[in-house]
mmCIF file of C-alpha atoms in Angstrom:
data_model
loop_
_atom_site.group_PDB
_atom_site.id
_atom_site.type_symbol
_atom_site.label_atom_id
_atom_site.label_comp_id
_atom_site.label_asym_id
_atom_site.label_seq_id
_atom_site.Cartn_x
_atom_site.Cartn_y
_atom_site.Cartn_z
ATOM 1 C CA UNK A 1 17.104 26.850 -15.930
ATOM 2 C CA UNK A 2 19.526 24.303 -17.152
ATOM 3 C CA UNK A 3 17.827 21.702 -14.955
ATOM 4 C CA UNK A 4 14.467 22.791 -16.736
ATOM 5 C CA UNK A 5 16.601 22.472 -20.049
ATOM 6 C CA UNK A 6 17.706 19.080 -18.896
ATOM 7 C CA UNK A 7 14.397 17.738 -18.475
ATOM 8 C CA UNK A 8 13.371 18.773 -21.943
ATOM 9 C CA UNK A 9 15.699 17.722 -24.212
ATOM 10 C CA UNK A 10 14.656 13.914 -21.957
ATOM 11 C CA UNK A 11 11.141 14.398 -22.902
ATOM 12 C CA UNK A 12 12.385 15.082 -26.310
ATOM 13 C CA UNK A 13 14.398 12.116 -26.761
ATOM 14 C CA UNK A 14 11.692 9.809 -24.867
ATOM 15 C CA UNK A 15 9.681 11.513 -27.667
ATOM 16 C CA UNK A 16 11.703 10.961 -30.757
ATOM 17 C CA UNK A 17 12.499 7.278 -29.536
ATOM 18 C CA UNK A 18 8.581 6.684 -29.133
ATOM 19 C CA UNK A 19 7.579 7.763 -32.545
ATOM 20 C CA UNK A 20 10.606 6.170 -33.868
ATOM 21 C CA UNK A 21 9.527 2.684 -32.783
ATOM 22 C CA UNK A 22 5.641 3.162 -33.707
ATOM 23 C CA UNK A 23 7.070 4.160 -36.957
ATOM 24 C CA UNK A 24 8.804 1.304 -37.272
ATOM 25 C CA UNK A 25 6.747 -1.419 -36.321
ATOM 26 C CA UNK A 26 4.006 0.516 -38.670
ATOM 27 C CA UNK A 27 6.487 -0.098 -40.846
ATOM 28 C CA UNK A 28 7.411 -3.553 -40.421
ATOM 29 C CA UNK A 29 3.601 -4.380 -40.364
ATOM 30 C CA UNK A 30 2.912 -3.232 -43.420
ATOM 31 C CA UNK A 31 6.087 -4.998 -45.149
ATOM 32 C CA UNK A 32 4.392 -8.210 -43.928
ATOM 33 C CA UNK A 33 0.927 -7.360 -45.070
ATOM 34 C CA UNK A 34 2.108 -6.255 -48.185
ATOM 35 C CA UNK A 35 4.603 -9.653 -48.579
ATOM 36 C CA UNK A 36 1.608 -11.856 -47.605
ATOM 37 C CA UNK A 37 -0.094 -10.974 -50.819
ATOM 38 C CA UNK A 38 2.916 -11.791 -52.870
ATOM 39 C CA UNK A 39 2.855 -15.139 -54.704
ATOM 40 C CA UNK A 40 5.602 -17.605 -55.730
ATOM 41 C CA UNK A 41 7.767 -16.766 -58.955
ATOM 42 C CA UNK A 42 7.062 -13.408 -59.060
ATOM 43 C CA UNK A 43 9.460 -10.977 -59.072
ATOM 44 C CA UNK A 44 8.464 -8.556 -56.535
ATOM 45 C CA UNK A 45 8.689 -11.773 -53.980
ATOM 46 C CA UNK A 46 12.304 -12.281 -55.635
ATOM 47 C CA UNK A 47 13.196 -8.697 -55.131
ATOM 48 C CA UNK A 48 11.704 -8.562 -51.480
ATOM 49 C CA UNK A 49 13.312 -11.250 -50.197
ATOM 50 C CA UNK A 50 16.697 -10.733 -51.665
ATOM 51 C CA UNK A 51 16.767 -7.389 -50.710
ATOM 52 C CA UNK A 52 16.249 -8.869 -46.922
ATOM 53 C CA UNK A 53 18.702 -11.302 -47.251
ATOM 54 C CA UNK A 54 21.132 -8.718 -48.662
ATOM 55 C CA UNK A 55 19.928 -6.238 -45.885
ATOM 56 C CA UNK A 56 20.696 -9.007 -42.967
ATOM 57 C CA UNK A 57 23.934 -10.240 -44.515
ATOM 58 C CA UNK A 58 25.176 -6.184 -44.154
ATOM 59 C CA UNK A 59 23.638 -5.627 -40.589
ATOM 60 C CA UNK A 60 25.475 -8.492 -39.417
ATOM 61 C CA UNK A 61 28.815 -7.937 -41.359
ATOM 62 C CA UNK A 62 28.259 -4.100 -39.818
ATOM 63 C CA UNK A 63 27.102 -4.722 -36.139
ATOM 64 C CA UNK A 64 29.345 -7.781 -35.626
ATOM 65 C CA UNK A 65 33.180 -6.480 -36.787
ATOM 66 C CA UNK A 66 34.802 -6.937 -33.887
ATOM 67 C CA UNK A 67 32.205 -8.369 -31.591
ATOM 68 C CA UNK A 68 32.203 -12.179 -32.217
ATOM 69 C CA UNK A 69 33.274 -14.246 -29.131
ATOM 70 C CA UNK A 70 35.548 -16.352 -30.416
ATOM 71 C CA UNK A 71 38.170 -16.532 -33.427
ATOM 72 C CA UNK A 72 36.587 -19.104 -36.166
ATOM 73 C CA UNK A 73 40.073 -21.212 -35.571
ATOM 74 C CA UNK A 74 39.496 -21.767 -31.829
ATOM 75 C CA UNK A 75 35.570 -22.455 -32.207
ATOM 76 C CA UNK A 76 36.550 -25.095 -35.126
ATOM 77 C CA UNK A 77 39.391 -26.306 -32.632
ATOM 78 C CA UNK A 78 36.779 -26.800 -29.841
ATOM 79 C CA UNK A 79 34.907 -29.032 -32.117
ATOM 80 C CA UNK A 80 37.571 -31.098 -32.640
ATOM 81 C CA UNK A 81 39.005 -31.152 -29.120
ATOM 82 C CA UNK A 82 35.328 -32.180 -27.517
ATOM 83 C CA UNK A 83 35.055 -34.919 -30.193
ATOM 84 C CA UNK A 84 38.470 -36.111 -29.414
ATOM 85 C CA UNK A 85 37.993 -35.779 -26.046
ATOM 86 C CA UNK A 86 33.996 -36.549 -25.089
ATOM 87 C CA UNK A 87 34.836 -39.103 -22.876
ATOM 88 C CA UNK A 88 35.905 -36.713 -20.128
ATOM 89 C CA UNK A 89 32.837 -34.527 -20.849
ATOM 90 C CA UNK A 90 29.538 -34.463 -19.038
ATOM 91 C CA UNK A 91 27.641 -37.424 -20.202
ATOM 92 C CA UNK A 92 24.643 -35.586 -19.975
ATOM 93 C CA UNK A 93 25.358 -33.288 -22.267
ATOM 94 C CA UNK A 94 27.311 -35.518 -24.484
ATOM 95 C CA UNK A 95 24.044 -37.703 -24.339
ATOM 96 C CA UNK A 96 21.836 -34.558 -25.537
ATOM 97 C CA UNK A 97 24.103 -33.000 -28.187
ATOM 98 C CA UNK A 98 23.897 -36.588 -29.698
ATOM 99 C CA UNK A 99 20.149 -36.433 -29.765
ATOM 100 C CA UNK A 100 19.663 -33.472 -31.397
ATOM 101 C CA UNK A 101 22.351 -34.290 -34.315
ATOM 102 C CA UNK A 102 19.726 -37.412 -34.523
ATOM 103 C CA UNK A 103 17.090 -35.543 -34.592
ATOM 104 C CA UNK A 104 18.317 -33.245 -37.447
ATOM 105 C CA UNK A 105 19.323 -36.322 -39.747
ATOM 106 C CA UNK A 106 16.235 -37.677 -39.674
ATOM 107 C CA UNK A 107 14.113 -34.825 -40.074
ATOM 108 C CA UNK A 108 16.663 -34.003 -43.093
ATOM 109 C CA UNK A 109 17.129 -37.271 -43.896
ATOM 110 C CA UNK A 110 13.062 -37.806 -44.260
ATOM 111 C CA UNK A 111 12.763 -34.827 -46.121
ATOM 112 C CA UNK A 112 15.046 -35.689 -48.779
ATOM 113 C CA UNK A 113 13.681 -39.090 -49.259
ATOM 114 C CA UNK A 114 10.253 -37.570 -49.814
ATOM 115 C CA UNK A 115 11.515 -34.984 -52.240
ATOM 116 C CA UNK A 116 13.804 -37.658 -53.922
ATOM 117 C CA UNK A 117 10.496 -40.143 -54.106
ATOM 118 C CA UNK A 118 7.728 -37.218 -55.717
ATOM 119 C CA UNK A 119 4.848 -38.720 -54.690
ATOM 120 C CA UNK A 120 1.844 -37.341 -52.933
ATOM 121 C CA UNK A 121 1.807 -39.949 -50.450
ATOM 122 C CA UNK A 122 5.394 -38.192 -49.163
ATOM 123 C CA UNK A 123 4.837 -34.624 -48.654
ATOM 124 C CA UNK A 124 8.371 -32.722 -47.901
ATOM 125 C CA UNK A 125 8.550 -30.176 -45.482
ATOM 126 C CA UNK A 126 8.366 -27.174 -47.471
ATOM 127 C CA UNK A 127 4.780 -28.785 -49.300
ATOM 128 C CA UNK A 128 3.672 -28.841 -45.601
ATOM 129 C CA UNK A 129 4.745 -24.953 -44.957
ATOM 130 C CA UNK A 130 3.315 -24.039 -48.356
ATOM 131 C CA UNK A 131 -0.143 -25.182 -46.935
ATOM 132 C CA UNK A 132 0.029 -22.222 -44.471
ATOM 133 C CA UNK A 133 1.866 -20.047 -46.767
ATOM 134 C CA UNK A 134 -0.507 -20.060 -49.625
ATOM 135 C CA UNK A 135 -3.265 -18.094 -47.686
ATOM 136 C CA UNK A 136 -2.061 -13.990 -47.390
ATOM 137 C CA UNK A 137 -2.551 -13.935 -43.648
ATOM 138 C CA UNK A 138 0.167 -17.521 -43.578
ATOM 139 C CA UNK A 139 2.738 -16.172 -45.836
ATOM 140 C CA UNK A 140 2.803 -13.042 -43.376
ATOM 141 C CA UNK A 141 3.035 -14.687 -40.239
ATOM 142 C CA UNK A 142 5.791 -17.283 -41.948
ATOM 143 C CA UNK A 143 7.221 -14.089 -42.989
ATOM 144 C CA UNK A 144 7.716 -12.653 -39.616
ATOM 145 C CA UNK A 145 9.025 -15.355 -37.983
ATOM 146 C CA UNK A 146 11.535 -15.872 -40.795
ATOM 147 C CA UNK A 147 12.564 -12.134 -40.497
ATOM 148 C CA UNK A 148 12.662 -12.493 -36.751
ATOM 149 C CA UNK A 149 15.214 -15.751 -37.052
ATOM 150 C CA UNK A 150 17.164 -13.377 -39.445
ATOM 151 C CA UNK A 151 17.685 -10.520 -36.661
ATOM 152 C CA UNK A 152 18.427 -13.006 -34.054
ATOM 153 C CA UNK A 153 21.029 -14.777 -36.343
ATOM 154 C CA UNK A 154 22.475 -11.279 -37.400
ATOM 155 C CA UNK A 155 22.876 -9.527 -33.826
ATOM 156 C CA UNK A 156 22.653 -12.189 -31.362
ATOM 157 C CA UNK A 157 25.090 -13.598 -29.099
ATOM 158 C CA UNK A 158 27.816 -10.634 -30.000
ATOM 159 C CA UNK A 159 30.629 -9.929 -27.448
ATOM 160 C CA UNK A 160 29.792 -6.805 -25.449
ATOM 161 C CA UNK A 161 31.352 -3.291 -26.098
ATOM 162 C CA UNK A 162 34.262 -3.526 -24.016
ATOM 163 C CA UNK A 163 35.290 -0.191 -22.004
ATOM 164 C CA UNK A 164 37.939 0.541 -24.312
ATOM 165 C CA UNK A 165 36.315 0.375 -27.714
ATOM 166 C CA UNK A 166 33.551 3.043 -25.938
ATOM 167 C CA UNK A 167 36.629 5.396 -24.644
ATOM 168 C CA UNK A 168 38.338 5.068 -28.099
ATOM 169 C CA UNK A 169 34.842 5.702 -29.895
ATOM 170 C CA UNK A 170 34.763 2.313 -31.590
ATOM 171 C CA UNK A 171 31.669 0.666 -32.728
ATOM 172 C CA UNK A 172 33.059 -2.712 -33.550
ATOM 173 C CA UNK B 1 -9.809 -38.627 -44.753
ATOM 174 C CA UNK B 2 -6.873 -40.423 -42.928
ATOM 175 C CA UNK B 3 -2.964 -39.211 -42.789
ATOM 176 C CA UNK B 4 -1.021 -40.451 -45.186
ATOM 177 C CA UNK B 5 2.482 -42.006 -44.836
ATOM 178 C CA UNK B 6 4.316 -38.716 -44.862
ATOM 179 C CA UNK B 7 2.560 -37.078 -42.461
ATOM 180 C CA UNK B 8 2.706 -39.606 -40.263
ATOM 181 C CA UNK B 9 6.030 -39.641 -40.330
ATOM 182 C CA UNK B 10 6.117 -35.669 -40.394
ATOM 183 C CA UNK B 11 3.529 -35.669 -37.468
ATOM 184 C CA UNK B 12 5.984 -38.598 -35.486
ATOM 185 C CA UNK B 13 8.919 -36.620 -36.224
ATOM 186 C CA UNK B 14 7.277 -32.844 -34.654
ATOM 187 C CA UNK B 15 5.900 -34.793 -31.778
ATOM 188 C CA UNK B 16 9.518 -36.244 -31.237
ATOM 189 C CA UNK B 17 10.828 -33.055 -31.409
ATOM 190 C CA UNK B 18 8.756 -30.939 -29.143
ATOM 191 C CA UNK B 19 9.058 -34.090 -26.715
ATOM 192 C CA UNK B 20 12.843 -33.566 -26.438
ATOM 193 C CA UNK B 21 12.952 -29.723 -26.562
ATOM 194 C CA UNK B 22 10.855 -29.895 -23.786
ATOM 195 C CA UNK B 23 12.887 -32.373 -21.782
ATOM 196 C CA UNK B 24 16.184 -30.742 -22.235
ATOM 197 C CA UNK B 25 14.560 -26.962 -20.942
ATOM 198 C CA UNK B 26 13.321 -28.747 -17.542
ATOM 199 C CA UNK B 27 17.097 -30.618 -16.940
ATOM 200 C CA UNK B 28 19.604 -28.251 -16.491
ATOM 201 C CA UNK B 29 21.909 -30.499 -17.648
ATOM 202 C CA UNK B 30 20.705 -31.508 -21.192
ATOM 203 C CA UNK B 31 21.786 -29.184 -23.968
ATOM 204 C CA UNK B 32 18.876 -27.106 -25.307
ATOM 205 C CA UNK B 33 18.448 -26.029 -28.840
ATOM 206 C CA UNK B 34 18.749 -21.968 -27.534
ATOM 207 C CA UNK B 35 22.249 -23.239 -26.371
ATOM 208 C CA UNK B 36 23.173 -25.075 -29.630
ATOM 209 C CA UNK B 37 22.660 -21.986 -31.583
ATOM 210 C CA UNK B 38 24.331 -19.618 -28.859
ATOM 211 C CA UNK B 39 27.271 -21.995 -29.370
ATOM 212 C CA UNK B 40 27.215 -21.730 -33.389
ATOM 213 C CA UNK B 41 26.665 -17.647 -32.742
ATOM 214 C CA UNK B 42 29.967 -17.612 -30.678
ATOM 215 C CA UNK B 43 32.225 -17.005 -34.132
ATOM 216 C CA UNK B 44 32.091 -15.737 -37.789
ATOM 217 C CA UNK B 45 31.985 -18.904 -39.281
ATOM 218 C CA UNK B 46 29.068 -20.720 -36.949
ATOM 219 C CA UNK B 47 27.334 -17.177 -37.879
ATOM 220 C CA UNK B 48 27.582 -17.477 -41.159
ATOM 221 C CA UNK B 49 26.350 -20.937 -41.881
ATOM 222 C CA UNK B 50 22.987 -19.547 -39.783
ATOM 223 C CA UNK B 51 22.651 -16.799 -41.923
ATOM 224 C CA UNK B 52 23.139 -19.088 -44.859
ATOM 225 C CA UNK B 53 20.418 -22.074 -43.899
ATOM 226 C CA UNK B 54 18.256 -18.942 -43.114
ATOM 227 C CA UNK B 55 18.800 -17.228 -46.496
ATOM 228 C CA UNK B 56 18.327 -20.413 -48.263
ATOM 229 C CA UNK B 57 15.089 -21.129 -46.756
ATOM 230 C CA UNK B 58 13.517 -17.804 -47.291
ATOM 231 C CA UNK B 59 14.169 -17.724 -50.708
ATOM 232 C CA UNK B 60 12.786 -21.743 -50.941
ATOM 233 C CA UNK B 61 9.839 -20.660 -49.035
ATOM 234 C CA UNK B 62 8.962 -17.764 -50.209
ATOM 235 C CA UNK B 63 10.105 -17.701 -53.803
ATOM 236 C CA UNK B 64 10.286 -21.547 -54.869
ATOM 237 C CA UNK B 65 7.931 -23.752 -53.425
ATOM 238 C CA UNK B 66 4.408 -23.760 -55.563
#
């Protein structure tokens, strides 16, 4: 009997756990249909994507108390000790990491002169999304993959639950 | 209907980019852009600046540009 018991409250919970996710991602799917037919300037889009923002920025304060890798003062310490010190890193890597700050100033750098010059001839970056993002269908998929960048930011990369905070029933 | 300056420059600047991210997933080596933002994900701070970029884009995106 209690094996039989067993064995149904796991069906159960498989059960609960399915519908939970289909509701969900019924959920989210319709949040990006209905966000697709929102335009610029109006409030609902205001109100929408606040209320994400605000929504993310709690998750993350929430899920990550206690679970960040590092202390802010050693990871700013790092940065200073690797530029101090780059000679004795991998060149490799120094070589990269220097590339990609390149690669952000210019593509910043670019965009700024356009939006600093006005002129059709220099379309910024965001004219260039808005080309996508003016059709429904564009703003949703934009949408999704800006919501998606949001969880990853919020819950990504957190220390894992160490064996203590379990025991001691602690969820940061 | 040619490309004009800007997206040229635009078009020069994604080909440049996919180019490199490319390059640095097949050398295991080279720093890839997964890793840069693992590193700024390591603390509150490197967090925070994310969430702020990403905050400040939605709301340019999707509640500024015309």
């Amino acid at each position: 009997m209690p094996t039989d018991l067993l064995h149904t409250k796991s069906r159960l919970q498989k059960a609960v756990g399915v519908a939970l996710g289909v509701s969900m991602t019924v959920g989210v799917v319709l949040y990006l249909l209905w966000e697709g037919r929102l335009r610029y300037y109006s409030t609902p889009s205001r109100v929408s994507v606040v209320s994400t923002i605000a929504a993310i920025l709690i998750v993350a304060t929430l899920l990550g108390h206690g679970r960040q890798i590092d202390r802010s003062r050693l990871w700013s310490t790092q940065i200073s000790t690797a530029t101090r010190e780059w000679r004795s890193l991998d060149r490799r890597a120094v070589f990269s990491v220097v590339v990609w700050i390149l690669l952000f100033v210019a593509i910043v750098g670019w965009d700024l002169y356009s939006f600093s010059r006005e002129v059709h001839q220099l379309p910024t970056l965001s004219y260039l999304i808005g080309r996508v993002t003016r059709f429904s269908l564009g703003r949703s998929a934009v949408y999704a993959l800006w919501l998606l960048a949001g969880f990853c930011i919020c819950i990504g990369h957190r220390r894992p639950r160490s064996r203590l905070d379990t025991r001691e029933g602690r969820s940061s | 209907m040619g490309l004009s300056t800007g997206e040229l420059v635009w078009t020069a600047l994604g080909a440049l980019l996919t180019i490199w991210t490319s390059i640095t997933f097949f050398h295991s080596r080279l720093v890839t852009v997964i890793e840069i933002v693992r590193w700024f994900l390591r603390c509150w701070v490197g967090r925070a600046l994310l969430l702020l970029a990403w905050g400040e884009a939605g709301w340019h995106l999707f509640c500024q540009h015309p």
